[in-house]
Amino acid sequence: MDNCLVICKRLLESLKVPYTGKYLKEKIFTHPQYSSLLGISDTLEDYGVRSMAVKLGPDRLDDFPLPGIVQVSLPNGSYFNVITAVSENSVSLFDEKGKQKDVSRLDFLKSWTGVSLMVEAGEDAAEPEINQKIRDQRIIQGIAIICGASFLFWLGLRVIEIGISGLHLFYFVLKLLGLSISGVLLWYQQDKHNPILQNLCSSGKNVDCNSVLDSKSFQLLDGQINPSLVAFAYFFTGAGLLVGLSFSYITFLAWLSALTIPVVIYSFYYQTKVLKKWCRFCLLIQGVLVMEVMATGGEAFWSGGIDGSVVLLFLFLFTGVILGGIFIKPLLGIQDEIYKSKRQLAKLKSNKELFELSLSRSKKMKNEPQGLGIVMKGEKSKYQVLKVCNPYCGPCARAHPVLENLFAKGNIDLQILFVPGNGDDQKERTIRHLLAIKDKGDSKLMHQALDDWYGAEKKDYSLFAAKYPMNGELMQQEEKLKAMEEWCVKEDISYTPTLFIDGYELPKGYKVEDLHYVLV
C-alpha cells in the first residue's frame, strides 16, 4: 500500500477520526504534491485535523506530541511513520507499511531525519459527509447480506431437492472453498499493496506470492492468463455445473479433478526446487485439488457416463471466464489512471504563474461592491475574494469551508454577497437574518452563524432563527438587499457561486477547491 495513504489511515485511526478508504485514497492520490508531507497535511486538514511541519533534533523526541508523523531514512528510501508512544528505551510506531511495532530508541533516532508533522484533531474532526457515507455503506452491506442469505437458502433447497449424498456435498463445498481462495488470489494480484494480503503473502523468509505468480513458467499470453485466473475459472465452472445441472455430471468433474494432479505436482516441484519460494494461496489451492481427488475415490463418482454436451458446456463456461478476466483486468486499473490524471491536472492548476495569467484574461468586475453584503477583513491578506452566493445553494455550501479556511490562514479578505430572493420569502428572510447578524459587529458570531448555516445537512431557517434571535433588525436590511440586487444585475450574475479574485472572475476550468493551492 502507498506509504502516504497507509500512514494517513493509521494516524486517523489513532486519533479516532472516522474516515472512508475511498475518499482518503482520492484525496491523497490526486494532491498536486502527492507523496509529500504537504499532501498529507492538506489531506488531514479536510478531516478537521490541524497540523504543523517542524524539524526537530533528537533531544526533542520526548516533547513530541503523540500521535504524530515522522520521516525516517531507510536503505531503500525515505518514508513516513506514525509514532504512538515513546519511552526511555523504545518507540512504538506504525512503520512504512502500516505495521505496528516497537523499535529501540537508538535505532529510531538513527533513522529519524527530524522532519515531523505535529497534529491535533478538532472536536468535530471527521470526513466530510461521513454520516451519509456510513449510512450508504450500511445499506450496501445489508443488501449484500440479504443476497448472500438468499443464495444460501436457495442452495439449501436445491440440495434437498436433488437429494445428494454427504460425499457429493463435501465435493461441492471444496469447489466453493477453491473458488473463494482463488478469488482472494485474484484480488491480491490487483491490489498487491493491501496490508492484510501482504501479511499472508510476504511474511517469512521463503514466502513470496509475487515470485510464484509473476514467474514466466506460470504465465500465458504475455501474462494475461495467470494461475489465479485459471484456478478461479476451474472452480467457478465446476461449482456452476453442480448447482445448475445437479450432480448427474459428477463423473466428468471427477475426471477433471484427477487431471489436476500433474499440475499440483509440477507447481509443488517448481516452488520447491526452482524458485525456492512459496505462495501460500497457491499451496491452499493445491491442497483443495488434492482433497478433491481424495473425495472422488468412492464408486458414487464413477458410476455415471460422460455426456459430450456437458464437456462442451464446461469448455464454453471455462473459456468465457478466462476471456472475461482478460478483458476486465485492464478496467480494474482505470481508477489509478484517473487518480494520476487528476493529480497531473491539479499540479497544473496549482501553478501560480499560470493561474494569475488565466485570471488576468478573465472577466473583470465593472462595479465596486463597496460595503455590500458581509465583509471580513484580515490583517495581512494578499488577495481579495468576493463570493456571490445563494443561502440555499449546495455548491455555495461546499465552497464555504474552503474560503473560510483561506481566510482563517490570513490568505484572503472575504466578501459575501447574496443574489436576490426573486419573491422567495424564505430566502429573503435568511439573507436578512445573516446581514442582521453581521450588523452586530461580532466577527466571531458572524463566522459561527455562517458555519452553522452552510454546515447544516438540512437548511432549516426556523431552527437557525431560534439560535440567533433578532428583534426587528430584519426589517432594517431592505436597502442593503436592493443594493446587492442592483449590483448583481449590473454585473450580470447568472449562477452561484460566482467568485471574483482581486476583481477578476475565477477562470473557467478552476474550481473553488483549487484556490487552496494558488492563494497562498
Coordinates of C-alpha atoms in Angstrom, one line a residue:
M1 CA 0.0 0.0 0.0
D2 CA 1.2 3.6 -0.7
N3 CA 3.1 4.9 2.3
C4 CA 1.3 8.2 2.5
L5 CA -2.1 6.5 2.3
V6 CA -1.4 3.9 4.9
I7 CA 0.2 6.4 7.3
C8 CA -2.9 8.7 7.0
K9 CA -5.1 5.7 7.8
R10 CA -3.1 4.8 10.8
L11 CA -3.0 8.3 12.1
L12 CA -6.7 8.9 11.7
E13 CA -7.4 5.6 13.5
S14 CA -5.0 6.6 16.3
L15 CA -6.9 10.0 16.6
K16 CA -10.2 8.1 16.3
V17 CA -11.3 10.3 13.4
P18 CA -13.9 8.5 11.2
Y19 CA -13.0 8.1 7.5
T20 CA -13.7 6.0 4.4
G21 CA -10.9 4.4 2.4
K22 CA -12.3 5.6 -0.9
Y23 CA -12.4 9.3 -0.1
L24 CA -9.0 9.2 1.7
K25 CA -7.3 7.5 -1.2
E26 CA -8.7 10.0 -3.7
K27 CA -7.5 13.0 -1.6
I28 CA -4.0 11.5 -1.2
F29 CA -3.6 10.3 -4.8
T30 CA -5.0 13.5 -6.5
H31 CA -3.0 16.0 -4.5
P32 CA -0.6 18.0 -6.7
Q33 CA 2.2 17.4 -4.2
Y34 CA 1.5 13.7 -4.0
S35 CA 3.7 11.6 -1.7
S36 CA 4.9 14.6 0.3
L37 CA 4.3 15.9 3.8
L38 CA 2.4 18.8 2.3
G39 CA 0.0 16.4 0.6
I40 CA -0.6 14.6 4.0
S41 CA -1.1 17.9 5.8
D42 CA -3.6 19.2 3.3
T43 CA -5.5 15.9 3.4
L44 CA -5.7 15.9 7.2
E45 CA -7.0 19.5 7.0
D46 CA -10.0 18.1 5.1
Y47 CA -10.7 15.9 8.1
G48 CA -10.5 18.8 10.7
V49 CA -7.1 17.7 11.8
R50 CA -4.7 20.7 12.3
S51 CA -1.0 20.1 11.6
M52 CA 2.3 21.8 11.6
A53 CA 5.5 20.7 9.9
V54 CA 8.7 21.0 12.0
K55 CA 12.3 20.0 12.0
L56 CA 13.3 18.6 15.5
G57 CA 16.5 17.4 17.0
P58 CA 17.0 14.1 18.8
D59 CA 16.7 15.8 22.2
R60 CA 13.1 16.9 21.3
L61 CA 11.7 13.4 20.9
D62 CA 10.2 13.2 24.4
D63 CA 8.4 16.6 23.8
F64 CA 6.9 15.5 20.5
P65 CA 3.1 15.4 20.8
L66 CA 1.6 12.0 20.2
P67 CA 0.4 10.6 17.9
G68 CA 2.4 12.3 15.1
I69 CA 4.1 11.7 11.8
V70 CA 7.8 11.5 11.3
Q71 CA 10.1 10.9 8.4
V72 CA 12.6 8.1 8.5
S73 CA 15.5 7.4 6.2
L74 CA 16.0 3.7 5.3
P75 CA 18.4 2.0 3.0
N76 CA 15.7 1.8 0.3
G77 CA 14.5 5.4 0.6
S78 CA 12.7 7.9 2.8
Y79 CA 9.3 7.0 4.4
F80 CA 6.8 8.3 6.9
N81 CA 5.9 6.6 10.1
V82 CA 3.4 7.3 12.8
I83 CA 4.7 7.5 16.4
T84 CA 2.2 6.4 19.0
A85 CA 4.4 6.1 22.2
V86 CA 7.9 7.0 23.4
S87 CA 9.6 5.5 26.4
E88 CA 13.2 5.7 27.7
N89 CA 14.3 2.7 25.7
S90 CA 11.8 2.2 22.9
V91 CA 9.5 3.8 20.4
S92 CA 6.1 2.4 19.4
L93 CA 5.1 3.2 15.8
F94 CA 3.4 2.2 12.7
D95 CA 6.1 1.6 10.1
E96 CA 6.1 2.5 6.4
K97 CA 3.8 -0.5 5.6
G98 CA 1.4 0.4 8.4
K99 CA 2.5 -2.4 10.7
Q100 CA 2.6 -1.7 14.4
K101 CA 5.9 -2.5 16.1
D102 CA 8.3 -1.4 18.8
V103 CA 11.9 -0.4 17.9
S104 CA 14.7 0.6 20.2
R105 CA 15.1 4.3 20.8
L106 CA 18.6 4.3 19.5
D107 CA 17.6 2.6 16.2
F108 CA 14.8 5.0 15.7
L109 CA 17.0 8.1 16.3
K110 CA 19.5 6.7 13.7
S111 CA 16.8 6.6 11.0
W112 CA 14.8 9.7 12.0
T113 CA 15.5 12.7 9.8
G114 CA 14.0 15.1 12.3
V115 CA 11.3 16.1 9.8
S116 CA 7.9 15.7 11.6
L117 CA 4.3 16.7 11.4
M118 CA 2.6 17.6 14.7
V119 CA -1.2 17.0 14.6
E120 CA -4.2 17.9 16.6
A121 CA -7.7 16.7 15.9
G122 CA -10.6 19.2 16.4
E123 CA -13.7 18.4 18.4
D124 CA -15.7 17.5 15.3
A125 CA -12.9 16.1 13.3
A126 CA -14.3 13.7 10.7
E127 CA -14.5 13.1 7.0
P128 CA -16.9 15.5 5.2
E129 CA -20.4 14.0 5.0
I130 CA -19.2 10.9 6.9
N131 CA -22.6 10.1 8.4
Q132 CA -24.2 9.9 4.9
K133 CA -21.4 7.7 3.7
I134 CA -21.7 5.4 6.7
R135 CA -25.4 5.1 6.1
D136 CA -24.8 4.3 2.4
Q137 CA -22.2 1.6 3.3
R138 CA -24.6 0.0 5.8
I139 CA -27.3 -0.1 3.1
I140 CA -24.9 -1.8 0.7
Q141 CA -23.7 -4.2 3.4
G142 CA -27.3 -5.0 4.2
I143 CA -28.2 -5.7 0.6
A144 CA -25.1 -7.9 0.3
I145 CA -26.1 -9.9 3.4
I146 CA -29.6 -10.4 2.2
C147 CA -28.4 -11.5 -1.2
G148 CA -25.9 -13.9 0.4
A149 CA -28.5 -15.3 2.8
S150 CA -31.0 -15.7 -0.1
F151 CA -28.4 -17.6 -2.2
L152 CA -27.6 -19.9 0.7
F153 CA -31.3 -20.6 1.3
W154 CA -31.8 -21.3 -2.3
L155 CA -28.8 -23.6 -2.3
G156 CA -30.1 -25.5 0.7
L157 CA -33.4 -26.0 -1.0
R158 CA -31.5 -27.2 -4.2
V159 CA -29.5 -29.7 -2.1
I160 CA -32.7 -31.1 -0.5
E161 CA -34.4 -31.2 -3.9
I162 CA -31.6 -33.1 -5.5
G163 CA -31.1 -35.4 -2.5
I164 CA -27.3 -35.6 -2.8
S165 CA -25.1 -37.7 -0.6
G166 CA -22.8 -36.3 2.1
L167 CA -19.7 -37.1 -0.1
H168 CA -21.1 -35.2 -3.0
L169 CA -21.9 -32.3 -0.8
F170 CA -18.4 -32.3 0.6
Y171 CA -17.1 -32.2 -3.0
F172 CA -19.3 -29.2 -3.8
V173 CA -18.0 -27.4 -0.6
L174 CA -14.5 -28.0 -1.8
K175 CA -15.4 -26.3 -5.1
L176 CA -16.7 -23.3 -3.2
L177 CA -13.6 -23.2 -1.0
G178 CA -11.3 -23.3 -4.0
L179 CA -13.4 -20.6 -5.6
S180 CA -13.0 -18.4 -2.5
I181 CA -9.2 -18.9 -2.3
S182 CA -8.7 -18.3 -6.0
G183 CA -10.9 -15.2 -5.7
V184 CA -8.7 -13.8 -3.0
L185 CA -5.6 -14.6 -5.1
L186 CA -7.1 -12.6 -8.0
W187 CA -7.8 -9.8 -5.6
Y188 CA -4.2 -9.9 -4.4
Q189 CA -2.8 -9.6 -8.0
Q190 CA -4.9 -6.5 -8.5
D191 CA -4.1 -5.0 -5.0
K192 CA -0.6 -6.2 -4.1
H193 CA -0.1 -3.4 -1.6
N194 CA -3.1 -4.5 0.5
P195 CA -1.5 -4.8 4.0
I196 CA -3.8 -7.8 5.1
L197 CA -2.9 -9.8 2.0
Q198 CA 0.7 -8.7 2.2
N199 CA 0.9 -10.3 5.6
L200 CA -0.2 -13.6 4.2
C201 CA 1.9 -13.4 1.0
S202 CA 5.2 -12.0 2.1
S203 CA 5.7 -12.8 5.8
G204 CA 8.5 -15.3 6.2
K205 CA 11.9 -15.7 4.6
N206 CA 10.7 -18.1 1.8
V207 CA 7.1 -16.8 1.4
D208 CA 6.6 -14.6 -1.6
C209 CA 3.5 -14.9 -3.7
N210 CA 4.8 -12.4 -6.3
S211 CA 7.8 -14.6 -7.2
V212 CA 5.4 -17.5 -7.9
L213 CA 2.6 -15.7 -9.6
D214 CA 4.8 -13.5 -11.8
S215 CA 7.0 -16.4 -12.9
K216 CA 7.0 -16.8 -16.7
S217 CA 6.6 -20.5 -16.2
F218 CA 3.1 -19.9 -14.9
Q219 CA 2.1 -17.2 -17.5
L220 CA 0.4 -17.4 -20.8
L221 CA -0.3 -14.7 -23.5
D222 CA 2.3 -12.3 -22.1
G223 CA 0.9 -12.6 -18.5
Q224 CA -2.7 -12.1 -19.4
I225 CA -3.5 -15.6 -18.2
N226 CA -2.1 -16.5 -14.8
P227 CA -2.5 -19.3 -12.3
S228 CA -5.1 -17.4 -10.2
L229 CA -7.3 -16.7 -13.2
V230 CA -7.1 -20.4 -14.4
A231 CA -7.9 -21.6 -10.8
F232 CA -10.8 -19.2 -10.5
A233 CA -12.3 -20.3 -13.9
Y234 CA -11.8 -24.0 -12.9
F235 CA -13.6 -23.8 -9.6
F236 CA -16.3 -21.3 -10.8
T237 CA -17.2 -23.5 -13.8
G238 CA -17.2 -26.7 -11.7
A239 CA -19.4 -25.1 -8.9
G240 CA -21.7 -23.7 -11.6
L241 CA -22.2 -27.1 -13.2
L242 CA -23.0 -28.7 -9.9
V243 CA -25.6 -26.0 -9.0
G244 CA -27.2 -25.6 -12.4
L245 CA -27.2 -29.2 -13.7
S246 CA -27.4 -31.2 -10.5
F247 CA -24.9 -33.9 -9.6
S248 CA -25.7 -36.2 -12.6
Y249 CA -22.5 -34.9 -14.2
I250 CA -20.2 -35.8 -11.3
T251 CA -18.2 -38.3 -13.3
F252 CA -17.0 -35.7 -15.7
L253 CA -16.0 -33.4 -12.9
A254 CA -14.2 -36.3 -11.1
W255 CA -12.1 -36.9 -14.2
L256 CA -11.2 -33.2 -14.3
S257 CA -10.2 -33.4 -10.6
A258 CA -7.9 -36.4 -11.4
L259 CA -6.3 -34.5 -14.3
T260 CA -5.2 -31.7 -12.0
I261 CA -2.8 -33.9 -10.1
P262 CA 0.1 -33.4 -12.7
V263 CA -0.5 -29.6 -12.3
V264 CA -0.2 -29.9 -8.5
I265 CA 3.0 -32.0 -8.7
Y266 CA 4.6 -29.6 -11.2
S267 CA 3.6 -26.5 -9.1
F268 CA 5.0 -28.1 -5.9
Y269 CA 8.2 -29.0 -7.6
Y270 CA 8.7 -25.6 -9.2
Q271 CA 8.2 -23.8 -5.9
T272 CA 10.4 -26.1 -4.0
K273 CA 13.3 -26.8 -6.4
V274 CA 13.4 -23.9 -8.9
L275 CA 12.0 -20.7 -7.2
K276 CA 12.6 -21.9 -3.7
K277 CA 9.8 -19.6 -2.8
W278 CA 6.3 -20.4 -1.6
C279 CA 2.9 -18.9 -2.4
R280 CA 0.6 -19.7 0.5
F281 CA -2.6 -19.2 -1.5
C282 CA -1.2 -21.4 -4.3
L283 CA -0.5 -24.1 -1.7
L284 CA -4.0 -23.8 -0.3
I285 CA -5.4 -24.3 -3.8
Q286 CA -3.2 -27.3 -4.4
G287 CA -4.5 -28.7 -1.1
V288 CA -8.1 -28.3 -2.3
L289 CA -7.3 -30.0 -5.5
V290 CA -5.7 -33.0 -3.7
M291 CA -8.7 -33.2 -1.4
E292 CA -11.0 -33.2 -4.5
V293 CA -9.2 -36.2 -5.8
M294 CA -9.4 -38.0 -2.4
A295 CA -13.2 -37.1 -2.2
T296 CA -13.8 -38.7 -5.6
G297 CA -12.4 -42.1 -4.6
G298 CA -15.8 -43.6 -4.0
E299 CA -17.9 -45.5 -6.5
A300 CA -20.6 -42.8 -6.5
F301 CA -18.3 -40.6 -8.6
W302 CA -17.6 -43.1 -11.3
S303 CA -20.9 -44.9 -11.9
G304 CA -22.2 -42.4 -14.5
G305 CA -21.2 -41.7 -18.0
I306 CA -19.8 -38.6 -19.7
D307 CA -22.1 -36.5 -21.9
G308 CA -20.4 -34.7 -24.7
S309 CA -22.8 -31.7 -24.3
V310 CA -21.5 -31.3 -20.7
V311 CA -17.9 -31.3 -21.9
L312 CA -18.8 -28.5 -24.4
L313 CA -20.7 -26.6 -21.8
F314 CA -17.7 -26.8 -19.4
L315 CA -15.3 -25.6 -22.1
F316 CA -17.7 -22.8 -23.0
L317 CA -18.0 -21.5 -19.4
F318 CA -14.3 -22.0 -18.6
T319 CA -13.2 -20.1 -21.7
G320 CA -15.8 -17.4 -21.0
V321 CA -14.4 -16.8 -17.5
I322 CA -10.8 -16.7 -18.9
L323 CA -11.8 -14.2 -21.6
G324 CA -13.8 -12.2 -19.2
G325 CA -10.8 -12.0 -16.9
I326 CA -8.6 -10.9 -19.7
F327 CA -11.0 -8.1 -20.8
I328 CA -11.9 -6.9 -17.2
K329 CA -8.3 -6.8 -15.9
P330 CA -7.4 -3.5 -17.8
L331 CA -10.6 -1.9 -16.5
L332 CA -9.6 -2.6 -12.9
G333 CA -6.6 -0.3 -13.3
I334 CA -8.6 2.6 -14.7
Q335 CA -9.2 4.2 -11.3
D336 CA -5.4 4.5 -10.7
E337 CA -5.1 6.1 -14.1
I338 CA -7.9 8.5 -13.2
Y339 CA -6.1 9.5 -10.0
K340 CA -2.9 10.0 -12.0
S341 CA -4.7 12.3 -14.5
K342 CA -6.4 14.3 -11.7
R343 CA -3.1 14.7 -9.9
Q344 CA -1.4 16.0 -13.1
L345 CA -4.3 18.4 -13.6
A346 CA -4.2 19.6 -10.0
K347 CA -0.4 20.1 -10.4
L348 CA -1.1 22.2 -13.5
K349 CA -3.8 24.2 -11.7
S350 CA -1.6 24.8 -8.6
N351 CA 0.9 26.7 -10.8
K352 CA 0.5 30.3 -9.5
E353 CA 2.0 31.9 -12.6
L354 CA -0.4 30.1 -14.9
F355 CA -3.3 30.9 -12.6
E356 CA -2.5 34.6 -12.5
L357 CA -2.2 34.7 -16.3
S358 CA -5.6 33.0 -16.6
L359 CA -7.1 35.3 -14.0
S360 CA -5.9 38.5 -15.9
R361 CA -7.6 37.3 -19.0
S362 CA -10.9 36.6 -17.2
K363 CA -14.0 38.8 -16.9
K364 CA -13.2 41.9 -14.9
M365 CA -15.6 43.4 -12.3
K366 CA -17.2 46.6 -13.6
N367 CA -18.6 48.0 -10.3
E368 CA -17.0 48.1 -6.9
P369 CA -19.3 46.3 -4.3
Q370 CA -18.1 48.8 -1.7
G371 CA -19.6 47.9 1.7
L372 CA -22.2 45.4 0.3
G373 CA -23.0 42.1 1.9
I374 CA -20.7 40.6 4.5
V375 CA -17.2 41.9 4.6
M376 CA -14.5 40.1 6.5
K377 CA -11.0 41.7 6.6
G378 CA -7.8 40.0 7.5
E379 CA -4.7 41.8 8.9
K380 CA -2.2 40.9 6.1
S381 CA -4.3 39.4 3.4
K382 CA -2.7 39.0 -0.1
Y383 CA -5.9 38.6 -2.1
Q384 CA -9.5 39.9 -2.1
V385 CA -12.1 37.3 -2.8
L386 CA -15.8 38.1 -3.5
K387 CA -18.3 35.3 -3.4
V388 CA -21.8 35.8 -4.8
C389 CA -24.0 33.1 -3.5
N390 CA -27.4 31.8 -2.6
P391 CA -28.0 30.7 1.0
Y392 CA -29.8 27.6 -0.3
C393 CA -27.3 26.6 -3.0
G394 CA -25.5 23.3 -2.5
P395 CA -22.2 24.3 -4.3
C396 CA -22.2 27.5 -2.3
A397 CA -22.3 25.5 0.9
R398 CA -19.4 23.3 -0.3
A399 CA -17.4 26.4 -1.2
H400 CA -17.9 28.0 2.2
P401 CA -15.4 25.9 4.2
V402 CA -12.7 26.3 1.6
L403 CA -12.9 30.1 1.7
E404 CA -13.3 30.1 5.4
N405 CA -10.1 28.1 5.7
L406 CA -8.2 30.5 3.4
F407 CA -9.5 33.4 5.5
A408 CA -8.5 31.8 8.8
K409 CA -5.0 31.3 7.5
G410 CA -4.8 35.0 6.7
N411 CA -4.5 34.5 2.9
I412 CA -7.6 36.4 1.8
D413 CA -10.1 39.1 2.6
L414 CA -13.6 37.6 2.1
Q415 CA -16.7 39.5 1.0
I416 CA -20.0 37.6 0.6
L417 CA -22.9 38.9 -1.5
F418 CA -26.3 37.3 -1.9
V419 CA -28.4 37.1 -5.1
P420 CA -31.9 38.5 -4.6
G421 CA -34.7 36.2 -3.4
N422 CA -36.9 37.0 -6.5
G423 CA -40.1 36.8 -4.4
D424 CA -38.9 33.8 -2.3
D425 CA -39.8 35.0 1.2
Q426 CA -37.9 32.2 2.9
K427 CA -34.7 33.0 1.0
E428 CA -35.0 36.7 1.6
R429 CA -35.6 36.2 5.4
T430 CA -32.5 34.1 5.5
I431 CA -30.4 36.8 3.7
R432 CA -31.8 39.5 6.0
H433 CA -31.0 37.4 9.1
L434 CA -27.4 36.9 8.0
L435 CA -27.0 40.6 7.3
A436 CA -28.5 41.4 10.6
I437 CA -26.0 39.2 12.4
K438 CA -23.2 41.0 10.6
D439 CA -24.6 44.4 11.8
K440 CA -24.0 43.3 15.4
G441 CA -20.3 43.8 14.7
D442 CA -19.2 40.5 16.3
S443 CA -16.9 38.8 13.8
K444 CA -16.7 35.6 15.8
L445 CA -20.5 35.4 15.9
M446 CA -20.7 36.1 12.2
H447 CA -18.3 33.2 11.4
Q448 CA -20.2 30.8 13.6
A449 CA -23.5 31.7 12.0
L450 CA -22.1 31.1 8.5
D451 CA -20.6 27.8 9.6
D452 CA -23.9 26.8 11.2
W453 CA -25.9 27.7 8.2
Y454 CA -23.8 26.3 5.4
G455 CA -22.6 23.3 7.5
A456 CA -26.1 22.1 8.2
E457 CA -27.2 18.9 6.3
K458 CA -30.7 20.4 6.0
K459 CA -31.3 24.1 5.8
D460 CA -34.0 24.9 8.4
Y461 CA -34.5 28.6 8.8
S462 CA -36.7 28.3 11.8
L463 CA -34.0 26.5 13.8
F464 CA -31.4 28.9 12.6
A465 CA -33.6 31.9 13.6
A466 CA -34.2 30.4 17.0
K467 CA -30.4 30.1 17.6
Y468 CA -29.7 33.6 16.5
P469 CA -32.8 35.6 17.7
M470 CA -33.5 39.1 16.3
N471 CA -35.8 42.0 17.5
G472 CA -36.8 43.9 14.4
E473 CA -33.3 44.1 12.9
L474 CA -34.6 42.1 9.8
M475 CA -36.7 45.0 8.6
Q476 CA -33.6 47.3 8.6
Q477 CA -32.0 45.3 5.8
E478 CA -34.2 46.5 2.9
E479 CA -31.8 49.0 1.4
K480 CA -28.9 46.5 1.6
L481 CA -30.9 43.9 -0.2
K482 CA -31.8 46.4 -3.0
A483 CA -28.2 47.5 -3.3
M484 CA -27.0 43.8 -3.7
E485 CA -29.7 43.2 -6.2
E486 CA -28.7 46.2 -8.3
W487 CA -25.1 45.2 -8.2
C488 CA -25.9 41.6 -9.3
V489 CA -27.9 42.9 -12.3
K490 CA -25.1 45.3 -13.3
E491 CA -22.5 42.5 -13.2
D492 CA -24.9 40.1 -15.0
I493 CA -24.5 37.4 -12.3
S494 CA -26.2 34.3 -13.7
Y495 CA -25.1 31.5 -11.4
T496 CA -23.9 30.8 -7.9
P497 CA -21.4 30.7 -6.5
T498 CA -19.7 33.3 -8.7
L499 CA -16.2 34.1 -7.4
F500 CA -14.1 37.2 -8.1
I501 CA -10.4 37.2 -7.2
D502 CA -8.9 40.7 -7.0
G503 CA -11.7 42.0 -9.2
Y504 CA -11.5 39.2 -11.8
E505 CA -13.9 36.3 -12.2
L506 CA -12.5 32.9 -11.3
P507 CA -11.3 31.5 -14.7
K508 CA -13.3 28.6 -16.2
G509 CA -11.6 25.3 -15.6
Y510 CA -10.8 26.2 -12.0
K511 CA -12.9 25.2 -9.0
V512 CA -13.1 26.7 -5.6
E513 CA -11.1 23.8 -4.2
D514 CA -8.2 24.8 -6.4
L515 CA -7.8 28.1 -4.6
H516 CA -6.3 26.2 -1.7
Y517 CA -3.1 25.7 -3.8
V518 CA -2.8 29.1 -5.5
L519 CA -4.0 31.7 -3.0
V520 CA -1.1 31.2 -0.6

